Every structure is written in structure tokens, then in C-alpha cells.
mmCIF file of C-alpha atoms in Angstrom:
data_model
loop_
_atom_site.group_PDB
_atom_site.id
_atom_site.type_symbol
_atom_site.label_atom_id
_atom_site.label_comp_id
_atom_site.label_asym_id
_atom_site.label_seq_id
_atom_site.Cartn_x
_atom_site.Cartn_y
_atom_site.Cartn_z
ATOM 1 C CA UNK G 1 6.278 18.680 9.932
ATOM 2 C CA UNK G 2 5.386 20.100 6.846
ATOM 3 C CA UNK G 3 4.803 24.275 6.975
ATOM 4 C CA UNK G 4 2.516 26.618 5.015
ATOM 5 C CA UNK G 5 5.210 28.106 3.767
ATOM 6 C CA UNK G 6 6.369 24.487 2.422
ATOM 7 C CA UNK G 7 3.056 24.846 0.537
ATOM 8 C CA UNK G 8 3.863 28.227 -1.707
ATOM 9 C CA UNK G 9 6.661 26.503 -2.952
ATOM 10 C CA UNK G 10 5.428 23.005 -3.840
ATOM 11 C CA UNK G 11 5.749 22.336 -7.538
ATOM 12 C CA UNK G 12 3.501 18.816 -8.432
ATOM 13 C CA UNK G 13 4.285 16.650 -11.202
ATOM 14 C CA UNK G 14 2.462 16.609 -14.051
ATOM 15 C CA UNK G 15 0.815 13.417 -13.638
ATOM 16 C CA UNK G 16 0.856 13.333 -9.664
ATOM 17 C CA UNK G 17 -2.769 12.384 -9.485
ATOM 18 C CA UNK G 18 -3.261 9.548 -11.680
ATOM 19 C CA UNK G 19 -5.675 7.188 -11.357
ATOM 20 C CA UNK G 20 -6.679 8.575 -8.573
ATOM 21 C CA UNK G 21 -10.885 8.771 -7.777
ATOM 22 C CA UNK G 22 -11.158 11.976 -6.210
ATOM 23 C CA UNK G 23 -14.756 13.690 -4.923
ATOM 24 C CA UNK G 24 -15.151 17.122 -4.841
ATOM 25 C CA UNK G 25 -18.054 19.051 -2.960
ATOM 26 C CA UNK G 26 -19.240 22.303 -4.250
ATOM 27 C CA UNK G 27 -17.630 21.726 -7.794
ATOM 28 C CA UNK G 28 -19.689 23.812 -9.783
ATOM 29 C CA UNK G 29 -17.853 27.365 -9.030
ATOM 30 C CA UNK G 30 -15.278 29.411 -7.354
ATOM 31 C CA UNK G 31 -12.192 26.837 -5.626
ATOM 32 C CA UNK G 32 -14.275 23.975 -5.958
ATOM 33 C CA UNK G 33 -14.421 24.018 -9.899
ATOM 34 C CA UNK G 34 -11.144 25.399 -9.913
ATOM 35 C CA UNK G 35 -9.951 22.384 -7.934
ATOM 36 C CA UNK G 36 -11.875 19.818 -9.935
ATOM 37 C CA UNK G 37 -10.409 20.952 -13.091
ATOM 38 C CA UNK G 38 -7.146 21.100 -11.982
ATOM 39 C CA UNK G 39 -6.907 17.532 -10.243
ATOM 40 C CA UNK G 40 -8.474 16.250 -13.311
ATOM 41 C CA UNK G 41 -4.954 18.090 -15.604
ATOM 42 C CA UNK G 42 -2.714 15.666 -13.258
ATOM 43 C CA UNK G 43 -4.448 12.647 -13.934
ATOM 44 C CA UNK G 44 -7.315 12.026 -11.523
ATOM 45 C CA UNK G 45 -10.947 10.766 -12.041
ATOM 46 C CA UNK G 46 -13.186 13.619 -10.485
ATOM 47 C CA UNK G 47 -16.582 13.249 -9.109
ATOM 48 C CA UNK G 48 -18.088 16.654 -9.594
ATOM 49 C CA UNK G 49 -20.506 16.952 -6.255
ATOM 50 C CA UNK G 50 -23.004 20.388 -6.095
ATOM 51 C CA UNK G 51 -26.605 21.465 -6.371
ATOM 52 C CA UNK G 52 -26.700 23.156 -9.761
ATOM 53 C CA UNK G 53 -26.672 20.879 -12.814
ATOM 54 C CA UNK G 54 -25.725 23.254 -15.372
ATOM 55 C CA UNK G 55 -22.530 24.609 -13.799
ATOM 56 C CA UNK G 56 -21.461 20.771 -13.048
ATOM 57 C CA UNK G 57 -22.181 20.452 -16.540
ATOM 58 C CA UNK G 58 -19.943 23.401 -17.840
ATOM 59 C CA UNK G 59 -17.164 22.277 -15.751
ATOM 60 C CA UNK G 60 -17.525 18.249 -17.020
ATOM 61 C CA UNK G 61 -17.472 19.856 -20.691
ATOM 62 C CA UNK G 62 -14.616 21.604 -19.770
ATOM 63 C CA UNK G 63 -12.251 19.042 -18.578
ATOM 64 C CA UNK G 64 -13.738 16.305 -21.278
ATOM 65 C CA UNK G 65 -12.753 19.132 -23.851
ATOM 66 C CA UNK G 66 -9.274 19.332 -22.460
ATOM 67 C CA UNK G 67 -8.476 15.541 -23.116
ATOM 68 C CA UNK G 68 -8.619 14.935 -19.188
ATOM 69 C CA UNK G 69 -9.745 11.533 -17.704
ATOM 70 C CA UNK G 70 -13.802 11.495 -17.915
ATOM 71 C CA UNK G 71 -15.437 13.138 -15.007
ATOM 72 C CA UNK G 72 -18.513 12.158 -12.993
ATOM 73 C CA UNK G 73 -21.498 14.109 -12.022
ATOM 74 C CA UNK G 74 -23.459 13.481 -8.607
ATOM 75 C CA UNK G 75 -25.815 16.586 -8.420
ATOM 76 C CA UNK G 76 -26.366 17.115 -4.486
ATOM 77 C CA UNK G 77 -28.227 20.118 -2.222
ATOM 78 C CA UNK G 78 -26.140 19.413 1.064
ATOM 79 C CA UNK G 79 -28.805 21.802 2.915
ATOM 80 C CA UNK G 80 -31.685 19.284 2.472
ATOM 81 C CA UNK G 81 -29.558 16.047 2.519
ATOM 82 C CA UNK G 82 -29.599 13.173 5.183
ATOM 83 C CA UNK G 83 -28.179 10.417 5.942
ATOM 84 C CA UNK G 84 -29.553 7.852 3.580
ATOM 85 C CA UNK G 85 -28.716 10.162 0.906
ATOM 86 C CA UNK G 86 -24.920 9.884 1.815
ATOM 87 C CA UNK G 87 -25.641 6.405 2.065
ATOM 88 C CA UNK G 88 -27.144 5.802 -1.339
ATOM 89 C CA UNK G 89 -23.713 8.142 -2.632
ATOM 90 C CA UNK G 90 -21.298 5.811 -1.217
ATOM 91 C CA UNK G 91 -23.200 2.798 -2.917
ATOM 92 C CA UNK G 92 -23.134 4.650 -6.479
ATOM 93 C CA UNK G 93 -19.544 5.408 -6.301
ATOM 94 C CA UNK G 94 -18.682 1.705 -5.004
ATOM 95 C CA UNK G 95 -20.341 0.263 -7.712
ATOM 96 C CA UNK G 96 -19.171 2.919 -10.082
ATOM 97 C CA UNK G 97 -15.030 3.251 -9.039
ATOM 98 C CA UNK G 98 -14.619 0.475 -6.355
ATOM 99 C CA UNK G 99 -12.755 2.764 -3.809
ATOM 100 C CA UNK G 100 -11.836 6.678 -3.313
ATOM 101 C CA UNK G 101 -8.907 8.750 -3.367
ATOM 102 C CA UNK G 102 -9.557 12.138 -2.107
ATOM 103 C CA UNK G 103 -12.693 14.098 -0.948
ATOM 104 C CA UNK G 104 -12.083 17.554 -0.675
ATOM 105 C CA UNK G 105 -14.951 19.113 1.419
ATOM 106 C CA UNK G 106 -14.685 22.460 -0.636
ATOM 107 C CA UNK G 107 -18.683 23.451 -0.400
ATOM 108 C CA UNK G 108 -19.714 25.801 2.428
ATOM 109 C CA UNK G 109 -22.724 28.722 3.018
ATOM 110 C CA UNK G 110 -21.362 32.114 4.364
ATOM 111 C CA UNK G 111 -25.109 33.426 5.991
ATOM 112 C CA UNK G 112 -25.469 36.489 6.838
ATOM 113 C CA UNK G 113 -22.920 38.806 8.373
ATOM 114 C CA UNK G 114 -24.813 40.218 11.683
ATOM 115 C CA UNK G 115 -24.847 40.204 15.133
ATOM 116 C CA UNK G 116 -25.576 36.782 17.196
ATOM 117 C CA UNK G 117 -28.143 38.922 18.756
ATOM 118 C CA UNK G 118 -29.990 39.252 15.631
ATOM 119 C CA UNK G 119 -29.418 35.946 14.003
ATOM 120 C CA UNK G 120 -31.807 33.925 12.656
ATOM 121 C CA UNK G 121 -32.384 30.318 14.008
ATOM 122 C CA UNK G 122 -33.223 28.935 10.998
ATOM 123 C CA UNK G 123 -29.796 30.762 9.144
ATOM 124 C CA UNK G 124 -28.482 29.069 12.192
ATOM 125 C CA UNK G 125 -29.367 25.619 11.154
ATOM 126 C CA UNK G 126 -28.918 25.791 7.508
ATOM 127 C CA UNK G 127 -25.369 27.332 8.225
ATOM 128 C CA UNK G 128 -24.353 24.182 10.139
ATOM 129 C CA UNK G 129 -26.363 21.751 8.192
ATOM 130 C CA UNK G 130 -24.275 22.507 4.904
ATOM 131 C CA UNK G 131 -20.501 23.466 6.248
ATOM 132 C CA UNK G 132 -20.704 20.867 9.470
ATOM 133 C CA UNK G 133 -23.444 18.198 9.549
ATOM 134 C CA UNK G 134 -23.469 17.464 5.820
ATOM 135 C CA UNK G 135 -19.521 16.780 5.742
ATOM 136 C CA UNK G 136 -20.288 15.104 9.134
ATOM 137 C CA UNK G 137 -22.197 12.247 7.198
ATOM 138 C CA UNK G 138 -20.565 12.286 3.798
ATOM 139 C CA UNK G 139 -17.272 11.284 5.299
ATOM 140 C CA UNK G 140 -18.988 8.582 7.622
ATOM 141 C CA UNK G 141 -20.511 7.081 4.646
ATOM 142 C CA UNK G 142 -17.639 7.347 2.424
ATOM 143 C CA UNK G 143 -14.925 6.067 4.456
ATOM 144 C CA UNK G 144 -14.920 2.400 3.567
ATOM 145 C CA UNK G 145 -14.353 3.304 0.498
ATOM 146 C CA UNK G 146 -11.334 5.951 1.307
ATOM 147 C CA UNK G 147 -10.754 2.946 3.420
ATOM 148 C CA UNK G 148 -9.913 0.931 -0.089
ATOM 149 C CA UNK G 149 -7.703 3.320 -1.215
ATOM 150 C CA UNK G 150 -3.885 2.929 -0.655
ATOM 151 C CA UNK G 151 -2.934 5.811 0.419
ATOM 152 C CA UNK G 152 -6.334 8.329 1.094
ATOM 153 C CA UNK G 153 -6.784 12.118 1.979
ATOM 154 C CA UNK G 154 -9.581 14.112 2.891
ATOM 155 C CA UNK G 155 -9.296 17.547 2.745
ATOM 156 C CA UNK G 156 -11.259 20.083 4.699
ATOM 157 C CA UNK G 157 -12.119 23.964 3.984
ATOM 158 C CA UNK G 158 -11.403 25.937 7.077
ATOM 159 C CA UNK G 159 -10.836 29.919 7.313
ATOM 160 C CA UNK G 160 -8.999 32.437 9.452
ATOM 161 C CA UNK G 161 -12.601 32.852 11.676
ATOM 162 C CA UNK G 162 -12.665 28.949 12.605
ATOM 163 C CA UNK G 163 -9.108 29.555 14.713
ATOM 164 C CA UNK G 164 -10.334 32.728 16.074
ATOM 165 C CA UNK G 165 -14.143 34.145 15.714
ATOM 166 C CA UNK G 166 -14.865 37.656 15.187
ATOM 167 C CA UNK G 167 -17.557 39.958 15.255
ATOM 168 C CA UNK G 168 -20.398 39.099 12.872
ATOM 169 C CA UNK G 169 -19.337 36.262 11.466
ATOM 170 C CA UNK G 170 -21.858 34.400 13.143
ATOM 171 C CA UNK G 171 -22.167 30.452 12.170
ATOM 172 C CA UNK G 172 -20.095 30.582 9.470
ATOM 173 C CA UNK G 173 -17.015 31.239 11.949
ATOM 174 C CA UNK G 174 -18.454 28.654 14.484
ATOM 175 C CA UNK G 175 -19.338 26.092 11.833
ATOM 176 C CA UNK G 176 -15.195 26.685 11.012
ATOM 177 C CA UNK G 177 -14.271 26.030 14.350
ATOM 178 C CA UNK G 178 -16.192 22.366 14.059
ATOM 179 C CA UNK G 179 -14.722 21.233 11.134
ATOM 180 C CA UNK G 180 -11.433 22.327 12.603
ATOM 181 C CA UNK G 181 -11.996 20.248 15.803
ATOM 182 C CA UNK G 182 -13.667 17.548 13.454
ATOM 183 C CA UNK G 183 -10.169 17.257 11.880
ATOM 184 C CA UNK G 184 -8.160 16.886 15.091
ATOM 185 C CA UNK G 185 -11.167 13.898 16.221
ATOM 186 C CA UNK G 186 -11.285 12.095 12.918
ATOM 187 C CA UNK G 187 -7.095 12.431 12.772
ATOM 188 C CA UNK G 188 -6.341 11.548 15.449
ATOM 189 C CA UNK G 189 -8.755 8.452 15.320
ATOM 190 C CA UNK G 190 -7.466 7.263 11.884
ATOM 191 C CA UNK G 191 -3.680 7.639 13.186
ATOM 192 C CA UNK G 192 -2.077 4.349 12.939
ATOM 193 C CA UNK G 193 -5.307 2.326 12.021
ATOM 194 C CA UNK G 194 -5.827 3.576 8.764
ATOM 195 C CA UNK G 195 -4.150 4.758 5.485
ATOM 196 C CA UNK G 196 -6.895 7.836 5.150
ATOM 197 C CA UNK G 197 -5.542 11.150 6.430
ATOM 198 C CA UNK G 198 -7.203 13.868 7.093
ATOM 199 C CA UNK G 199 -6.178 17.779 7.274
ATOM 200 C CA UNK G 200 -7.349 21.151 7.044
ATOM 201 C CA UNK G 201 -6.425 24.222 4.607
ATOM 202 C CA UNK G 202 -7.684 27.629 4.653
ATOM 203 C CA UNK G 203 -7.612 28.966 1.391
ATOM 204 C CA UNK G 204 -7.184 32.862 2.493
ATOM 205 C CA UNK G 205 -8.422 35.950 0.835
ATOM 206 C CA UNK G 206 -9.249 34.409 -2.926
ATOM 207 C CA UNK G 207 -11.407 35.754 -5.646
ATOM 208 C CA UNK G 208 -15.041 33.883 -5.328
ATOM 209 C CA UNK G 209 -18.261 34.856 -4.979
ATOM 210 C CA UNK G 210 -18.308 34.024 -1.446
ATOM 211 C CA UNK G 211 -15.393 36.650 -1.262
ATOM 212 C CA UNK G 212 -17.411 39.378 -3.048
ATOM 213 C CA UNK G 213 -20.323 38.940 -0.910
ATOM 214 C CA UNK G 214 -18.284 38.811 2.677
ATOM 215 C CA UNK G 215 -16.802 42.363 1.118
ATOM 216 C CA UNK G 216 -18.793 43.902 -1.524
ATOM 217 C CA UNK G 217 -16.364 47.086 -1.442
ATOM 218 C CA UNK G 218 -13.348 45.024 -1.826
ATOM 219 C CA UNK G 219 -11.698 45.519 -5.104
ATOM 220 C CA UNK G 220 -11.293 41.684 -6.686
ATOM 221 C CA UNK G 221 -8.394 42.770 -8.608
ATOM 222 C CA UNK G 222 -5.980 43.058 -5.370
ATOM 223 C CA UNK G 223 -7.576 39.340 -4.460
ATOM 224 C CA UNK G 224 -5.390 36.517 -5.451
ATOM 225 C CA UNK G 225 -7.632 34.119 -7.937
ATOM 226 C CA UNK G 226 -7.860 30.240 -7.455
ATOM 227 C CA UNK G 227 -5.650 29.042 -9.706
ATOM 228 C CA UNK G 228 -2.388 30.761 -7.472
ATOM 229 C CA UNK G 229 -3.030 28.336 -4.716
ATOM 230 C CA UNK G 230 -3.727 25.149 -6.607
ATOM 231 C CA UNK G 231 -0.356 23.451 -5.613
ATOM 232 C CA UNK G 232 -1.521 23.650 -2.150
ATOM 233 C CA UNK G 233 -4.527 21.127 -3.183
ATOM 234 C CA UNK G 234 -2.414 19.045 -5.266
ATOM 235 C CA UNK G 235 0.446 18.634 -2.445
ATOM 236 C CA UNK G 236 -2.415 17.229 0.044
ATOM 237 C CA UNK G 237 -3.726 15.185 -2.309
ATOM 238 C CA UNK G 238 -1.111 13.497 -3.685
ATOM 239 C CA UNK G 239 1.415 10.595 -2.220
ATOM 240 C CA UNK G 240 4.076 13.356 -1.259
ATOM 241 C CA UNK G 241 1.475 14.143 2.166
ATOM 242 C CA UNK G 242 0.672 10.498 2.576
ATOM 243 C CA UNK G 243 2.391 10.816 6.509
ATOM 244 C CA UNK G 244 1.127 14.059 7.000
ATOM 245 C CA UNK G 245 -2.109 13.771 9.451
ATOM 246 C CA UNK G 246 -4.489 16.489 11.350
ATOM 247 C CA UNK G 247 -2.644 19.242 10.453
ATOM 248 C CA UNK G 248 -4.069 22.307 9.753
ATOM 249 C CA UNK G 249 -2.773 25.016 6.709
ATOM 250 C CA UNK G 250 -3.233 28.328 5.325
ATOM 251 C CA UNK G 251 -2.796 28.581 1.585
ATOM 252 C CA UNK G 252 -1.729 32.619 2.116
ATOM 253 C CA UNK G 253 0.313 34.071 4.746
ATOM 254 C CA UNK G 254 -2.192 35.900 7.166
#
């Protein structure tokens, strides 16, 4: 069994992803672009998945710029998406690549930090819809193609508050707990019938936006920035994790 610890100390090859298709969810900032852009130095194909065109955009220009393998865009709002939509994704990419790789389920909604006696139904909903429901059906939908690949790993975004919930965190921490469980099911399901795997990783304390508004006091200097825990992504993405399945990581000691 590999540790987190393993993790800190994993140094990827340079080409480790090639010719790999991997999809990304909330590609456009913070881990998610950070992710795409360095998945797309060791070789894969990237489909950049997110809701704002013109930060897709800057981080397609970026990686085409750098001499990368060409990206793909596939401009998505996960709050207002259904079914069909996932449906009409997995057909594009099949037509497009043939199979998939990796989908790292990077985008998520923090909502508002107040008490469950005060929270809003709606926030509720929207909260869920986006970190659980929308994963949920994007992984349904895409795993015939996952199903193609050789050796396939999807990759969820979990946090400290989906192992244990604390005060305020509302459906953000509960939505956490879901995709942690949804891990375990979909694991645990695939084990020994498929050549997908499927784990968690919590990428700690890291400087984002989401960060800066879950502490707006916190000095972002004394965060640790994306690009520190990259080799985390790139280890459970690439053939060296291919037998590791339903595990769940931390990218930082706690």
C-alpha cells in the first residue's frame, strides 16, 4: 500500500503521461489549471472542462505556447448540467479521442461558511449539484470510454472536512464525505472487473481562490502554491498507480 508520505517524494518522468487523453474539470484556475498544464509538460492530451471560456482559453494558449501536445476545450457550468449533457460529452470525446485516460474531478463550490441552522436550501442544492451529483453523472457517462483505456484513473478532490465535518462547513464538508464514500462504491465495484481505478486526494492547505475565500485573514504567502504538490497528480495518473484502487490521500501532512 502506497502512503502519503510515498507521495512527497515521488519524482515522475518527464514523459510519464504520454499519449495519454486526460479530462480535467474546473481547468480554468487554481489546481485545476495548474494540473492541466502540468499533465500536458509530461506528454498528455488534456481536455480543459469549466464554465468560463476565456480562462480555458488562457490556459490552452498557454500550453500550445509551450510546445505541449494540443489541448481541447469543452466549456461546461456543472451547476446547471444534466444528464444528457454528460451524455452528449462522452459522444464528443469518443468521436474526438476514441477512449480516456484520466479524469480528474478537480471542480468544486465552497458555499457559504454558516451554521446548518441558517443554511440556505437552495446553497444546499447547488453545493451538491456541482461537487457530488455532477461528478455522479460525468463518470457514469464517461466510463466506457475510461473503459477503453489500458490502464485508467479517475481522480477525485476530497478535503480534511469530508473525513471529519466541522462546524460551518456546511455542504461543502458533507458533499466531501460523498465523494469519499463514492470512491470506496465505485472502487470497490471496478476491483477485478475493470482496468479503471479510482482514488481520492486531498490537496491540503494550497494557495487558490477557494483558499482565500474559506480564510480571508490567512496570509497566502505561508500557503504552499499548486505547483509543490503536482507529483502527487502525476503519480495517480500515471502507470506507476495502475494497482493502486480506492485509496484515499492527502497531498500535505495534516
Amino acid at each position: 500500500m502506497i502512503d502519503s508520505e510515498f507521495l512527497t517524494q515521488y519524482k515522475p518522468r518527464e514523459n510519464s503521461l504520454a499519449d495519454k487523453i486526460i479530462v480535467i474539470t474546473g481547468a480554468g484556475d487554481g489546481i485545476g489549471r495548474c494540473v492541466a498544464k502540468t499533465c500536458a509538460q509530461h506528454g498528455a492530451t488534456v481536455v480543459l472542462l469549466g464554465r468560463t471560456q476565456a480562462k480555458l482559453e488562457s490556459v490552452y494558449d498557454e500550453i500550445e505556447a509551450a510546445g505541449h501536445p494540443k489541448p481541447a476545450i469543452y466549456p461546461m457550468n456543472l451547476e446547471g448540467a444534466i444528464e444528457q449533457d454528460f451524455s452528449a460529452m462522452a459522444d464528443v470525446l469518443e468521436t474526438e479521442f476514441g477512449k480516456i485516460d484520466g479524469l480528474i474531478h478537480n471542480a468544486s463550490e465552497l458555499g457559504p461558511r454558516t451554521p446548518i441552522a441558517n443554511y440556505s436550501a437552495v446553497q444546499w442544492q447547488k453545493i451538491m449539484q456541482v461537487n457530488v451529483n455532477a461528478p455522479f453523472m460525468m463518470t457514469k457517462a464517461l466510463l466506457p470510454l475510461l473503459d477503453k483505456s489500458t490502464s485508467a484513473s479517475i481522480l477525485f478532490t476530497s478535503s480534511s472536512v469530508g473525513a471529519k465535518g466541522r462546524a460551518y462547513w456546511g455542504a461543502y464538508a458533507a458533499s466531501k464525505a460523498a465523494i469519499e464514500n463514492l470512491v470506496e462504491t465505485l472502487a470497490d465495484e471496478l476491483d477485478g472487473t475493470s482496468k479503471i481505478r479510482v482514488n481520492s486526494l486531498n490537496p491540503g492547505a494550497t494557495r487558490t481562490g477557494m483558499r482565500a475565500a474559506a480564510y480571508p485573514a490567512e496570509d497566502p504567502t505561508t500557503v504552499t502554491e499548486p505547483e509543490a504538490i503536482m507529483n502527487r497528480y502525476l503519480f495517480l495518473l500515471g502507470q506507476e498507480s495502475e494497482l493502486i484502487n480506492g485509496q484515499h490521500f492527502d497531498a500535505q501532512p495534516k
